[in-house]
Tab-separated table of C-alpha atoms and ligand atoms in Angstrom:
chain	number	residue	atom	x	y	z
V	981	MET	CA	-0.074	-0.148	0.082
V	982	ASN	CA	0.950	3.590	-0.538
V	983	PRO	CA	2.909	4.758	2.488
V	984	VAL	CA	1.724	8.342	2.278
V	985	PHE	CA	-1.856	7.096	2.999
V	986	ALA	CA	-1.124	3.844	5.052
V	987	ASP	CA	0.826	5.796	7.575
V	988	LEU	CA	-1.828	8.671	8.032
V	989	PRO	CA	-3.604	8.861	11.292
V	990	VAL	CA	-7.446	9.581	11.013
V	991	SER	CA	-7.949	13.408	10.678
V	992	VAL	CA	-7.924	15.545	13.769
V	993	PHE	CA	-11.452	16.849	12.758
V	994	GLU	CA	-12.941	13.242	12.619
V	995	VAL	CA	-11.226	12.424	16.019
V	996	MET	CA	-12.536	15.311	17.721
V	997	SER	CA	-16.095	14.966	16.301
V	998	ARG	CA	-16.178	11.054	17.445
V	999	LEU	CA	-14.764	12.412	21.060
V	1000	ALA	CA	-17.453	14.982	21.176
V	1001	ARG	CA	-20.137	12.311	20.380
V	1002	GLU	CA	-18.527	9.980	22.833
V	1003	HIS	CA	-18.663	12.601	25.617
V	1004	ASP	CA	-21.715	14.133	24.554
V	1005	ALA	CA	-19.985	17.497	24.300
V	1006	VAL	CA	-20.715	20.676	22.501
V	1007	ASN	CA	-18.773	20.426	19.181
V	1008	LEU	CA	-16.982	23.555	18.493
V	1009	GLY	CA	-14.262	21.329	16.869
V	1010	GLN	CA	-15.011	20.647	13.053
V	1011	GLY	CA	-15.819	23.802	11.407
V	1012	PHE	CA	-19.769	23.842	10.377
V	1013	PRO	CA	-22.455	26.200	11.212
V	1014	ASP	CA	-25.441	25.305	13.376
V	1015	ASP	CA	-27.643	27.241	10.821
V	1016	PRO	CA	-29.088	25.091	8.135
V	1017	GLY	CA	-28.197	27.404	5.298
V	1018	PRO	CA	-30.642	29.576	3.238
V	1019	GLN	CA	-33.973	28.060	2.605
V	1020	ASP	CA	-34.277	29.480	-0.774
V	1021	VAL	CA	-31.111	27.764	-1.697
V	1022	ARG	CA	-31.947	24.409	-0.336
V	1023	GLU	CA	-35.435	24.517	-1.895
V	1024	LYS	CA	-33.811	25.144	-5.274
V	1025	ALA	CA	-31.805	21.991	-4.627
V	1026	ALA	CA	-34.830	20.013	-3.596
V	1027	GLU	CA	-36.793	21.104	-6.751
V	1028	ALA	CA	-33.828	20.279	-9.021
V	1029	VAL	CA	-33.498	16.740	-7.505
V	1030	ILE	CA	-37.196	16.107	-8.149
V	1031	ARG	CA	-38.105	18.171	-11.191
V	1032	GLY	CA	-34.484	18.396	-12.592
V	1033	TRP	CA	-31.640	16.338	-14.500
V	1034	ASN	CA	-30.128	13.830	-12.492
V	1035	GLN	CA	-27.932	12.338	-15.087
V	1036	TYR	CA	-24.334	13.269	-15.804
V	1037	PRO	CA	-23.793	17.082	-15.914
V	1038	PRO	CA	-21.286	18.278	-18.168
V	1039	MET	CA	-17.720	17.461	-17.052
V	1040	MET	CA	-16.664	21.191	-16.628
V	1041	GLY	CA	-19.926	21.948	-14.568
V	1042	LEU	CA	-23.421	23.277	-15.664
V	1043	PRO	CA	-23.191	26.069	-18.067
V	1044	GLU	CA	-25.235	28.242	-15.913
V	1045	LEU	CA	-23.030	27.537	-12.788
V	1046	ARG	CA	-19.973	28.434	-14.645
V	1047	GLN	CA	-21.605	31.496	-15.889
V	1048	ALA	CA	-22.655	32.580	-12.365
V	1049	VAL	CA	-19.102	31.760	-10.985
V	1050	SER	CA	-17.808	34.019	-13.759
V	1051	ALA	CA	-20.530	37.037	-12.910
V	1052	HIS	CA	-20.045	36.390	-9.110
V	1053	TYR	CA	-16.085	37.123	-9.165
V	1054	GLN	CA	-16.613	40.060	-11.744
V	1055	HIS	CA	-19.117	41.682	-9.363
V	1056	TRP	CA	-17.201	40.894	-5.917
V	1057	HIS	CA	-13.399	41.129	-7.174
V	1058	GLY	CA	-13.618	42.747	-10.398
V	1059	GLN	CA	-12.065	39.789	-12.086
V	1060	ALA	CA	-13.235	38.597	-15.528
V	1061	PHE	CA	-13.132	34.707	-15.921
V	1062	ASP	CA	-14.461	33.265	-19.225
V	1063	PRO	CA	-16.996	30.786	-18.267
V	1064	GLU	CA	-16.192	28.584	-21.161
V	1065	THR	CA	-12.468	28.305	-20.698
V	1066	GLU	CA	-11.640	29.492	-17.510
V	1067	VAL	CA	-14.068	28.312	-14.877
V	1068	MET	CA	-14.617	24.496	-13.754
V	1069	ILE	CA	-16.815	23.011	-11.094
V	1070	THR	CA	-15.605	20.330	-8.747
V	1071	SER	CA	-16.725	18.052	-6.049
V	1072	GLY	CA	-15.742	20.564	-3.354
V	1073	ALA	CA	-12.615	22.605	-3.029
V	1074	THR	CA	-10.685	19.600	-1.653
V	1075	GLU	CA	-11.148	17.859	-5.118
V	1076	ALA	CA	-9.987	21.068	-6.907
V	1077	ILE	CA	-6.923	21.175	-4.626
V	1078	ALA	CA	-6.170	17.315	-5.158
V	1079	GLY	CA	-6.611	17.661	-8.883
V	1080	ALA	CA	-4.301	21.019	-9.040
V	1081	LEU	CA	-1.594	19.114	-7.385
V	1082	LEU	CA	-1.961	15.920	-9.340
V	1083	ALA	CA	-1.944	18.119	-12.445
V	1084	LEU	CA	0.765	20.512	-11.811
V	1085	ILE	CA	3.402	18.616	-9.811
V	1086	GLU	CA	6.157	16.374	-11.303
V	1087	PRO	CA	8.115	14.083	-8.792
V	1088	GLY	CA	10.833	16.012	-7.413
V	1089	ASP	CA	9.132	19.361	-7.875
V	1090	GLU	CA	9.340	21.577	-4.600
V	1091	VAL	CA	5.833	22.941	-3.097
V	1092	VAL	CA	5.989	25.906	-0.688
V	1093	LEU	CA	3.362	25.230	1.903
V	1094	PHE	CA	2.394	27.606	4.893
V	1095	GLN	CA	2.199	26.097	8.378
V	1096	PRO	CA	-0.280	26.020	10.040
V	1097	LEU	CA	-1.691	23.871	7.050
V	1098	TYR	CA	-4.897	22.439	6.390
V	1099	ASP	CA	-4.590	18.840	6.989
V	1100	ALA	CA	-5.318	17.313	3.437
V	1101	TYR	CA	-2.440	19.529	1.858
V	1102	LEU	CA	0.504	17.744	2.798
V	1103	PRO	CA	-0.242	14.027	2.009
V	1104	LEU	CA	-1.639	15.269	-1.200
V	1105	VAL	CA	1.335	17.178	-2.252
V	1106	GLN	CA	3.460	14.012	-1.118
V	1107	ARG	CA	1.450	11.738	-3.081
V	1108	ALA	CA	1.985	13.614	-6.204
V	1109	GLY	CA	5.727	13.442	-5.595
V	1110	GLY	CA	6.190	16.873	-4.391
V	1111	VAL	CA	8.938	17.884	-1.736
V	1112	PRO	CA	7.431	20.295	0.785
V	1113	ARG	CA	9.169	23.554	1.752
V	1114	PHE	CA	7.808	24.950	4.791
V	1115	VAL	CA	6.925	28.748	5.754
V	1116	ARG	CA	6.252	28.572	9.447
V	1117	LEU	CA	3.736	31.221	10.795
V	1118	GLU	CA	3.354	31.865	14.247
V	1119	PRO	CA	0.753	33.680	16.418
V	1120	PRO	CA	-0.402	36.181	17.347
V	1121	ARG	CA	-0.101	37.738	13.459
V	1122	TRP	CA	0.413	34.660	11.596
V	1123	ARG	CA	2.224	36.882	8.750
V	1124	PHE	CA	5.406	35.947	6.713
V	1125	SER	CA	8.359	38.096	5.687
V	1126	GLU	CA	10.474	38.284	2.810
V	1127	ASP	CA	13.158	36.214	4.770
V	1128	ASP	CA	10.757	33.515	5.379
V	1129	LEU	CA	9.813	33.297	1.372
V	1130	ALA	CA	13.625	33.632	0.599
V	1131	ARG	CA	14.184	30.519	2.587
V	1132	ALA	CA	11.423	28.497	1.235
V	1133	PHE	CA	11.639	29.128	-2.471
V	1134	THR	CA	14.356	27.557	-4.486
V	1135	PRO	CA	15.111	27.306	-8.433
V	1136	LYS	CA	13.081	24.001	-8.059
V	1137	THR	CA	9.788	25.582	-6.673
V	1138	ARG	CA	6.963	24.679	-9.018
V	1139	VAL	CA	3.795	25.248	-7.043
V	1140	VAL	CA	2.965	27.248	-3.911
V	1141	LEU	CA	-0.322	26.109	-1.977
V	1142	PHE	CA	-1.535	29.340	-0.272
V	1143	ASN	CA	-4.837	29.434	2.005
V	1144	ASN	CA	-6.259	32.816	2.244
V	1145	PRO	CA	-8.164	33.733	4.539
V	1146	LEU	CA	-6.167	31.129	6.463
V	1147	ASN	CA	-7.879	28.327	8.560
V	1148	PRO	CA	-7.176	27.873	11.456
V	1149	ALA	CA	-5.617	31.284	12.208
V	1150	GLY	CA	-8.640	33.610	10.791
V	1151	THR	CA	-5.827	35.631	9.012
V	1152	VAL	CA	-7.041	37.678	6.040
V	1153	TYR	CA	-3.625	38.628	4.075
V	1154	PRO	CA	-3.353	42.112	3.173
V	1155	ARG	CA	-2.226	43.172	-0.388
V	1156	GLU	CA	1.273	44.030	0.426
V	1157	ASP	CA	1.708	40.312	1.706
V	1158	LEU	CA	0.268	38.939	-1.501
V	1159	GLU	CA	2.348	41.474	-3.519
V	1160	LEU	CA	5.481	39.916	-1.740
V	1161	LEU	CA	4.363	36.166	-2.470
V	1162	ALA	CA	3.549	37.186	-6.090
V	1163	ARG	CA	7.134	38.332	-6.582
V	1164	PHE	CA	8.649	35.112	-5.445
V	1165	CYS	CA	6.196	33.079	-7.743
V	1166	GLY	CA	7.204	35.304	-10.465
V	1167	ARG	CA	10.632	34.976	-10.001
V	1168	SER	CA	10.648	31.162	-9.620
V	1169	GLY	CA	8.214	30.586	-12.221
V	1170	ALA	CA	5.840	28.774	-9.573
V	1171	ILE	CA	2.012	28.517	-9.983
V	1172	ALA	CA	0.092	29.410	-7.014
V	1173	VAL	CA	-2.821	27.142	-5.901
V	1174	CYS	CA	-4.986	29.599	-3.997
V	1175	ASP	CA	-7.408	27.853	-1.644
V	1176	GLU	CA	-9.841	30.774	-1.097
V	1177	VAL	CA	-12.917	28.937	0.319
V	1178	TRP	CA	-13.249	31.751	3.132
V	1179	GLU	CA	-13.249	34.795	0.665
V	1180	HIS	CA	-16.840	35.728	1.758
V	1181	VAL	CA	-16.476	34.872	5.521
V	1182	VAL	CA	-14.258	38.118	6.511
V	1183	PHE	CA	-15.075	40.626	9.246
V	1184	ASP	CA	-14.750	43.969	10.320
V	1185	GLY	CA	-15.378	45.601	6.920
V	1186	ARG	CA	-12.197	43.775	5.357
V	1187	ARG	CA	-12.524	42.801	1.856
V	1188	HIS	CA	-10.691	39.632	0.477
V	1189	SER	CA	-8.170	40.145	-2.365
V	1190	PRO	CA	-7.738	37.263	-4.633
V	1191	LEU	CA	-3.925	36.340	-5.423
V	1192	ILE	CA	-4.890	36.112	-8.898
V	1193	GLY	CA	-5.874	39.853	-9.047
V	1194	ILE	CA	-2.168	40.934	-8.066
V	1195	PRO	CA	-0.503	41.929	-11.279
V	1196	GLY	CA	1.620	39.201	-12.875
V	1197	MET	CA	-0.449	36.424	-11.289
V	1198	ARG	CA	-3.384	36.277	-13.782
V	1199	GLU	CA	-1.492	33.568	-15.777
V	1200	ARG	CA	0.191	31.604	-12.695
V	1201	CYS	CA	-2.945	31.091	-10.326
V	1202	VAL	CA	-5.344	28.504	-9.548
V	1203	LYS	CA	-8.221	30.255	-7.600
V	1204	ILE	CA	-10.177	27.913	-5.670
V	1205	GLY	CA	-13.455	28.627	-3.908
V	1206	SER	CA	-16.336	26.808	-2.397
V	1207	ALA	CA	-20.217	26.843	-2.188
V	1208	GLY	CA	-19.967	25.008	1.239
V	1209	LYS	CA	-18.509	28.073	2.861
V	1210	ILE	CA	-20.384	30.725	1.059
V	1211	PHE	CA	-23.643	29.122	1.909
V	1212	SER	CA	-22.878	27.658	5.059
V	1213	LEU	CA	-23.832	24.108	3.557
V	1214	THR	CA	-20.437	22.448	4.343
V	1215	GLY	CA	-21.666	19.070	3.222
V	1216	TRP	CA	-22.594	20.165	-0.173
V	1217	LYS	CA	-19.053	19.886	-1.808
V	1218	VAL	CA	-19.380	21.984	-4.626
V	1219	GLY	CA	-16.160	23.745	-5.603
V	1220	PHE	CA	-15.066	26.345	-8.234
V	1221	VAL	CA	-11.964	26.437	-9.988
V	1222	CYS	CA	-10.432	29.429	-12.084
V	1223	ALA	CA	-7.385	29.581	-13.946
V	1224	ALA	CA	-6.124	30.919	-17.200
V	1225	PRO	CA	-6.890	28.388	-20.228
V	1226	ALA	CA	-3.445	27.047	-20.314
V	1227	ILE	CA	-3.535	25.849	-16.756
V	1228	MET	CA	-7.205	24.979	-16.823
V	1229	ARG	CA	-6.605	22.415	-19.730
V	1230	VAL	CA	-4.391	20.401	-17.639
V	1231	LEU	CA	-6.725	20.891	-14.072
V	1232	ALA	CA	-9.789	19.473	-16.371
V	1233	LYS	CA	-8.096	16.439	-17.089
V	1234	ALA	CA	-7.394	15.639	-13.548
V	1235	HIS	CA	-11.066	16.294	-12.618
V	1236	GLN	CA	-11.860	14.231	-15.529
V	1237	TYR	CA	-10.473	11.115	-14.032
V	1238	ILE	CA	-11.092	11.823	-10.272
V	1239	THR	CA	-14.988	12.844	-9.933
V	1240	PHE	CA	-15.678	13.478	-13.638
V	1241	THR	CA	-18.884	15.755	-12.289
V	1242	THR	CA	-20.544	17.060	-9.505
V	1243	PRO	CA	-24.305	16.395	-8.604
V	1244	PRO	CA	-26.307	18.904	-11.005
V	1245	ASN	CA	-28.955	19.433	-8.560
V	1246	LEU	CA	-26.692	21.094	-6.187
V	1247	GLN	CA	-25.034	22.820	-9.067
V	1248	SER	CA	-28.018	24.492	-10.083
V	1249	ALA	CA	-28.978	25.603	-6.512
V	1250	VAL	CA	-25.529	27.216	-6.174
V	1251	ALA	CA	-25.753	28.915	-9.683
V	1252	TYR	CA	-29.038	30.475	-8.143
V	1253	GLY	CA	-27.496	31.053	-4.804
V	1254	LEU	CA	-24.272	33.101	-6.139
V	1255	GLY	CA	-26.506	35.694	-7.714
V	1256	LYS	CA	-28.075	36.656	-4.196
V	1257	SER	CA	-27.933	40.220	-3.316
V	1258	ASP	CA	-25.086	42.007	-1.636
V	1259	ASP	CA	-27.528	41.982	1.440
V	1260	TYR	CA	-27.421	38.222	1.697
V	1261	PHE	CA	-23.454	38.426	1.949
V	1262	ALA	CA	-23.385	41.426	4.306
V	1263	THR	CA	-26.127	39.779	6.632
V	1264	MET	CA	-24.075	36.478	6.650
V	1265	ARG	CA	-20.835	38.303	7.524
V	1266	ARG	CA	-22.696	40.418	10.155
V	1267	ASP	CA	-24.260	37.373	11.902
V	1268	PHE	CA	-20.853	35.316	12.003
V	1269	GLN	CA	-19.077	38.455	13.392
V	1270	ARG	CA	-21.756	38.721	16.107
V	1271	SER	CA	-21.123	35.426	17.170
V	1272	ARG	CA	-17.319	35.762	16.906
V	1273	ASP	CA	-17.634	38.977	19.269
V	1274	ARG	CA	-20.112	37.100	21.742
V	1275	PHE	CA	-17.972	34.053	21.901
V	1276	ALA	CA	-14.583	36.179	22.283
V	1277	ALA	CA	-16.054	38.336	25.037
V	1278	GLY	CA	-17.346	35.392	26.952
V	1279	LEU	CA	-13.865	33.699	26.630
V	1280	ARG	CA	-12.073	36.725	27.821
V	1281	VAL	CA	-14.203	36.687	30.962
V	1282	LEU	CA	-13.125	33.428	31.492
V	1283	GLY	CA	-9.518	34.493	31.455
V	1284	PHE	CA	-8.513	32.901	27.846
V	1285	PRO	CA	-6.164	34.757	25.825
V	1286	VAL	CA	-8.012	35.475	22.608
V	1287	LEU	CA	-6.392	36.033	19.280
V	1288	GLU	CA	-7.894	38.167	16.644
V	1289	ALA	CA	-9.983	36.629	14.082
V	1290	GLN	CA	-10.337	38.624	10.798
V	1291	GLY	CA	-12.138	35.836	8.902
V	1292	THR	CA	-13.393	32.108	8.675
V	1293	TYR	CA	-15.403	30.496	11.300
V	1294	PHE	CA	-12.637	30.247	13.925
V	1295	LEU	CA	-11.607	31.964	16.947
V	1296	ASN	CA	-8.274	30.785	18.380
V	1297	VAL	CA	-6.906	31.039	21.973
V	1298	ASP	CA	-3.139	31.058	22.987
V	1299	LEU	CA	-2.630	29.321	26.195
V	1300	LYS	CA	0.959	30.048	26.355
V	1301	PRO	CA	0.708	33.224	28.864
V	1302	LEU	CA	-1.195	30.869	31.337
V	1303	GLY	CA	1.558	28.725	31.916
V	1304	LEU	CA	-0.583	25.362	31.979
V	1305	ASN	CA	1.348	22.362	32.254
V	1306	GLU	CA	-0.287	20.606	29.155
V	1307	ASP	CA	0.178	21.459	25.593
V	1308	ASP	CA	-2.715	22.182	23.058
V	1309	GLU	CA	-3.728	18.494	22.578
V	1310	ALA	CA	-3.742	17.507	26.186
V	1311	PHE	CA	-5.810	20.459	26.681
V	1312	CYS	CA	-8.122	19.541	24.072
V	1313	ARG	CA	-8.653	15.890	25.241
V	1314	ARG	CA	-9.214	16.983	28.740
V	1315	LEU	CA	-11.687	19.879	27.556
V	1316	VAL	CA	-13.768	17.493	25.685
V	1317	ALA	CA	-13.733	14.792	28.472
V	1318	GLU	CA	-14.023	16.635	31.482
V	1319	HIS	CA	-15.823	19.684	30.442
V	1320	GLY	CA	-17.737	18.622	27.388
V	1321	VAL	CA	-16.545	20.913	24.785
V	1322	ALA	CA	-14.607	19.820	21.780
V	1323	ALA	CA	-12.027	22.358	19.978
V	1324	ILE	CA	-9.092	21.553	17.628
V	1325	PRO	CA	-5.373	21.646	18.805
V	1326	VAL	CA	-3.547	23.664	16.081
V	1327	SER	CA	-0.506	21.801	16.588
V	1328	ALA	CA	-2.470	19.266	14.184
V	1329	PHE	CA	-1.978	21.893	11.407
V	1330	TYR	CA	2.006	21.561	11.503
V	1331	ALA	CA	4.034	18.927	10.048
V	1332	THR	CA	7.191	20.332	11.746
V	1333	GLU	CA	8.037	22.433	14.562
V	1334	ALA	CA	4.456	22.636	15.773
V	1335	VAL	CA	3.182	25.508	17.823
V	1336	ARG	CA	1.907	23.865	20.807
V	1337	SER	CA	-0.244	26.100	22.610
V	1338	VAL	CA	-3.036	27.410	20.482
V	1339	VAL	CA	-6.493	26.086	20.288
V	1340	ARG	CA	-9.051	26.598	17.885
V	1341	PHE	CA	-12.979	26.780	18.461
V	1342	CYS	CA	-15.637	27.029	15.861
V	1343	PHE	CA	-17.972	30.215	16.515
V	1344	ALA	CA	-20.453	29.623	13.760
V	1345	LYS	CA	-22.995	28.382	16.170
V	1346	ARG	CA	-26.128	29.635	17.729
V	1347	ASP	CA	-26.040	31.828	20.805
V	1348	ALA	CA	-27.467	29.008	22.879
V	1349	THR	CA	-24.601	26.559	21.779
V	1350	LEU	CA	-22.026	29.182	22.489
V	1351	ASP	CA	-23.267	30.048	25.807
V	1352	THR	CA	-23.490	26.532	26.863
V	1353	ALA	CA	-19.884	26.101	25.646
V	1354	LEU	CA	-18.946	28.865	27.648
V	1355	ASP	CA	-20.523	27.758	30.882
V	1356	ARG	CA	-18.840	24.561	30.511
V	1357	LEU	CA	-15.556	26.227	29.824
V	1358	ALA	CA	-15.533	28.134	33.053
V	1359	GLY	CA	-13.845	25.659	35.205
V	1360	ALA	CA	-11.370	24.511	32.457
V	1361	LEU	CA	-8.566	26.982	33.231
V	1362	LYS	CA	-8.332	26.360	36.864
V	1363	ARG	CA	-5.796	23.244	36.781
V	1364	ALA	CA	-2.812	24.340	38.639
V	1365	ALA	CA	0.190	25.245	36.479
N	1909	LIG	N1	-12.870	22.428	7.138
N	1909	LIG	C1	-13.075	21.983	8.227
N	1909	LIG	C2	-12.406	22.573	9.418
N	1909	LIG	O1	-11.561	23.177	9.228
N	1909	LIG	C3	-13.053	20.557	8.293
N	1909	LIG	C4	-13.409	19.621	7.269
N	1909	LIG	C5	-13.211	18.035	7.641
N	1909	LIG	O2	-13.520	17.679	8.516
N	1909	LIG	N2	-12.295	17.609	6.841
N	1909	LIG	O3	-12.793	22.456	10.450
């Protein structure tokens, strides 16, 4: 069996969700909202299942959805993508990432990855034969410097896998950081695979800037988005890929032999949803921001050192200043077993030199869920140092 997968542990999200069920805990681990998602979008999907087409849709995605993705990014980011040659629909962003890595990496190519990194990235890079080169990010800012990039990029760099806004840190990278990264991509000739699934989930009036919009990057980026994150429907697994035709041609071949297509009914519901008014997106952000603030305030009262969350569904606490005699993983195991709250230890997002003091909570929950979690967390910091 292939050792990359044979030797992998079960994903931390699955482990923590299982522990949450065993201990009847409030699950603030795996990132999914309590909210069932917009009713009109779900009704469109239901209607499409009953009355629509349930056979194979076109391999590249329903024309109406590719058109809607193109219009959506034109409207939100001022980016023009030709729906015929530059947009493809995949079964979730994870398929898009896997396909891009399989299509772009040749064995021995170096791939720049930023830690903390989403757990799927490294095995997929390794299975494609890529050699990882890590940029290590640290709390509280999680930013990278020119020196950091200079250490990671080499003449063998072929691909950069960049997640912005960043899960788990909740960082929304400002334009100057994107320009710095773009300079390194240009110099090395690397293609950036941009996991931008959190592009709409940004707070405090921030706007997400796609790396593909930075000068020089239009022809060397694969922009990946996700309906699951845009509509709080994380189980839907409808991803969007945008890239220049020369890259897309190859990505399409990978998609053709991974899933080939994506359920047509979900595609037509997403096409409808992407056209929703700006109000929908503003309200979604405002609601998540309110939950973030409510949960952050509660955690602070309990003495948790809360880090800034600029985007995503996640709020992190850095336990370091508390001098507890346990790392993030031990803390999370105790939290779920003794206090009935599941969270994610951020060390699980590092392959090397892990930061071991940060714990991630998903705040995309109803007030009652967050309040129950806060009640249960009240005693959790009492353990003697
Ligand atoms: N994206 C989700 C998170 O970060 C996890 C998805 C999964 O379980 N693989 O919590």
